[in-house]
Amino acid sequence: NNQEDPTSDELSPLAYVVPSTELTAAEQRRVLRQKGPMAEEFNTKEKREFGSLITWLDYYWLSFQMILDYPLFTYLTFYTFVCLAGLILSPVFYPLQLFDIVTRSPTLKNVIQSVTLNKFNLFMTAMLAVIIIYIYSAFGFYFLPSSYIVTEPELEHTCENLFVCFLTTFNQGLRNGGGIGDFLKKINYDGSNEYAGRLLFDLSFFIVIIIILLNIIFGIIIDTFAELRDNKKRIDEDMKNRCFICNIERYTFDRSAEGGFEHHIKNDHNVWNYLYYMAHLDSIDSTEYNGTESDVAIKLAYYDTSWLPLHKALALENVLDGEKENLEEFIKSKMNSVEALLQTLAARSDPRQN
């Protein structure tokens, strides 16, 4: 009666295993997402059994999501299509294979990520720029159509309708350093309203589009690249100067531990030793676990890292104990001083002492 229900929220890898066919669909999906398809509940027989069609579909959906989220899959799929296009359609696709250098350079990866990480912000800013350019195109089409007639014969009809006017404004306005004013027909000052309108049109386009919006887009990309670079630098420093297992800094070991930091990470807290231990737990049957292995196996099943010696190291035990004793002695001496002071004050304020 005191046996823990194996279908409860706290599933234990050491508890009695209930076959998936005896679990509800919600319990099957919970086991699938917590333990994965190799869970004992799905493998009680020689053949894997998920128990229901919903769990089976959920398994393949999760597998498909993992494949799509795997960058190597996207990379290999792209190269497969490039190779097939080069073989079937035209050799012009083969130069695209030079993008392979991006996957081999961490710096170039950061360059690509500086664009892709903030793709939504970049997209919305670009959409705002397109909308503003369209508004300028409408003003130019209705109020300044003569300015779009340039001297070159092949470019005479650059604003014959609103759509063509938008394409011209978008193309020439972004490619010219001074905005659309560098492309439109030049006019001299004559005090007319047309000159004032052109001045306002050209100058406002240059300020809003070229100076503000384009620099906002460039700023988003540059800030993201700088953030990625700082994150990489911080990660590299953390990997070099902190123990991966106990998270204690290099300085503490170099100052207080025998052999220093390098000796600690190679002997006391070697990452590979912990990995081998986890592989050992995975390779033997749960019925062969001892007490410690059972406790660690349960925590590993729930991604609980409390079994790791976080902020603890045998090499620093004596040092930490000594610091603790010194702190306790210091506190005790201060408490004695406070008590003596209180007794002195009480004696002075007692009228019977006078």
Short mmCIF file of N, CA and C in Angstrom, two decimals, residues 10-14 34-35 277-278 281 289-310 312:
data_model
loop_
_atom_site.label_atom_id
_atom_site.label_comp_id
_atom_site.label_asym_id
_atom_site.label_seq_id
_atom_site.Cartn_x
_atom_site.Cartn_y
_atom_site.Cartn_z
N GLU A 10 5.69 12.31 -10.16
CA GLU A 10 7.10 12.06 -9.88
C GLU A 10 7.47 10.66 -10.35
N LEU A 11 7.71 10.51 -11.65
CA LEU A 11 8.07 9.21 -12.20
C LEU A 11 9.49 8.88 -11.82
N SER A 12 9.70 7.72 -11.25
CA SER A 12 11.03 7.31 -10.83
C SER A 12 11.53 6.22 -11.76
N PRO A 13 12.77 6.32 -12.26
CA PRO A 13 13.29 5.30 -13.15
C PRO A 13 13.49 3.98 -12.44
N LEU A 14 13.43 3.95 -11.13
CA LEU A 14 13.65 2.71 -10.39
C LEU A 14 12.33 2.09 -9.94
N GLN A 34 9.54 13.50 -21.10
CA GLN A 34 10.47 13.52 -19.98
C GLN A 34 11.62 12.54 -20.17
N LYS A 35 11.31 11.33 -20.64
CA LYS A 35 12.32 10.28 -20.72
C LYS A 35 12.76 9.96 -22.14
N TYR A 277 31.17 8.33 -15.93
CA TYR A 277 30.29 7.85 -14.87
C TYR A 277 28.83 7.84 -15.35
N MET A 278 28.43 8.89 -16.07
CA MET A 278 27.07 8.93 -16.61
C MET A 278 26.86 7.83 -17.64
N LEU A 281 26.34 4.55 -15.80
CA LEU A 281 24.98 4.39 -15.28
C LEU A 281 24.00 4.02 -16.39
N TYR A 289 22.18 -1.01 -9.57
CA TYR A 289 22.67 0.22 -8.96
C TYR A 289 22.89 0.03 -7.46
N ASN A 290 23.93 0.70 -6.93
CA ASN A 290 24.05 0.81 -5.48
C ASN A 290 23.31 2.07 -5.03
N GLY A 291 23.40 2.40 -3.74
CA GLY A 291 22.63 3.53 -3.23
C GLY A 291 22.98 4.85 -3.92
N THR A 292 24.27 5.11 -4.06
CA THR A 292 24.70 6.37 -4.69
C THR A 292 24.29 6.41 -6.14
N GLU A 293 24.49 5.30 -6.85
CA GLU A 293 24.15 5.26 -8.27
C GLU A 293 22.65 5.42 -8.48
N SER A 294 21.85 4.86 -7.59
CA SER A 294 20.39 5.01 -7.70
C SER A 294 20.00 6.48 -7.56
N ASP A 295 20.57 7.15 -6.58
CA ASP A 295 20.25 8.56 -6.35
C ASP A 295 20.66 9.42 -7.54
N VAL A 296 21.86 9.18 -8.07
CA VAL A 296 22.34 9.96 -9.22
C VAL A 296 21.51 9.66 -10.45
N ALA A 297 21.13 8.39 -10.67
CA ALA A 297 20.34 8.02 -11.84
C ALA A 297 18.98 8.71 -11.85
N ILE A 298 18.35 8.79 -10.67
CA ILE A 298 17.06 9.47 -10.58
C ILE A 298 17.21 10.95 -10.91
N LYS A 299 18.25 11.57 -10.40
CA LYS A 299 18.46 13.00 -10.67
C LYS A 299 18.81 13.25 -12.14
N LEU A 300 19.57 12.35 -12.73
CA LEU A 300 19.88 12.49 -14.15
C LEU A 300 18.63 12.37 -15.01
N ALA A 301 17.72 11.49 -14.60
CA ALA A 301 16.49 11.31 -15.38
C ALA A 301 15.65 12.58 -15.41
N TYR A 302 15.77 13.42 -14.38
CA TYR A 302 14.99 14.66 -14.31
C TYR A 302 15.87 15.90 -14.50
N TYR A 303 17.05 15.69 -15.09
CA TYR A 303 17.96 16.80 -15.39
C TYR A 303 18.27 17.63 -14.15
N ASP A 304 18.40 16.96 -13.02
CA ASP A 304 18.72 17.60 -11.75
C ASP A 304 20.24 17.53 -11.55
N THR A 305 20.88 18.68 -11.43
CA THR A 305 22.34 18.73 -11.30
C THR A 305 22.81 18.86 -9.87
N SER A 306 21.91 18.65 -8.91
CA SER A 306 22.30 18.82 -7.52
C SER A 306 23.28 17.76 -7.05
N TRP A 307 23.46 16.69 -7.82
CA TRP A 307 24.42 15.66 -7.43
C TRP A 307 25.86 16.08 -7.72
N LEU A 308 26.03 17.11 -8.52
CA LEU A 308 27.37 17.62 -8.81
C LEU A 308 27.87 18.46 -7.64
N PRO A 309 29.18 18.47 -7.38
CA PRO A 309 29.74 19.24 -6.25
C PRO A 309 29.85 20.73 -6.55
N LEU A 310 28.71 21.37 -6.67
CA LEU A 310 28.70 22.79 -7.00
C LEU A 310 29.27 23.61 -5.85
N LYS A 312 31.99 23.24 -4.39
CA LYS A 312 32.67 22.38 -3.43
C LYS A 312 33.87 21.73 -4.10
#
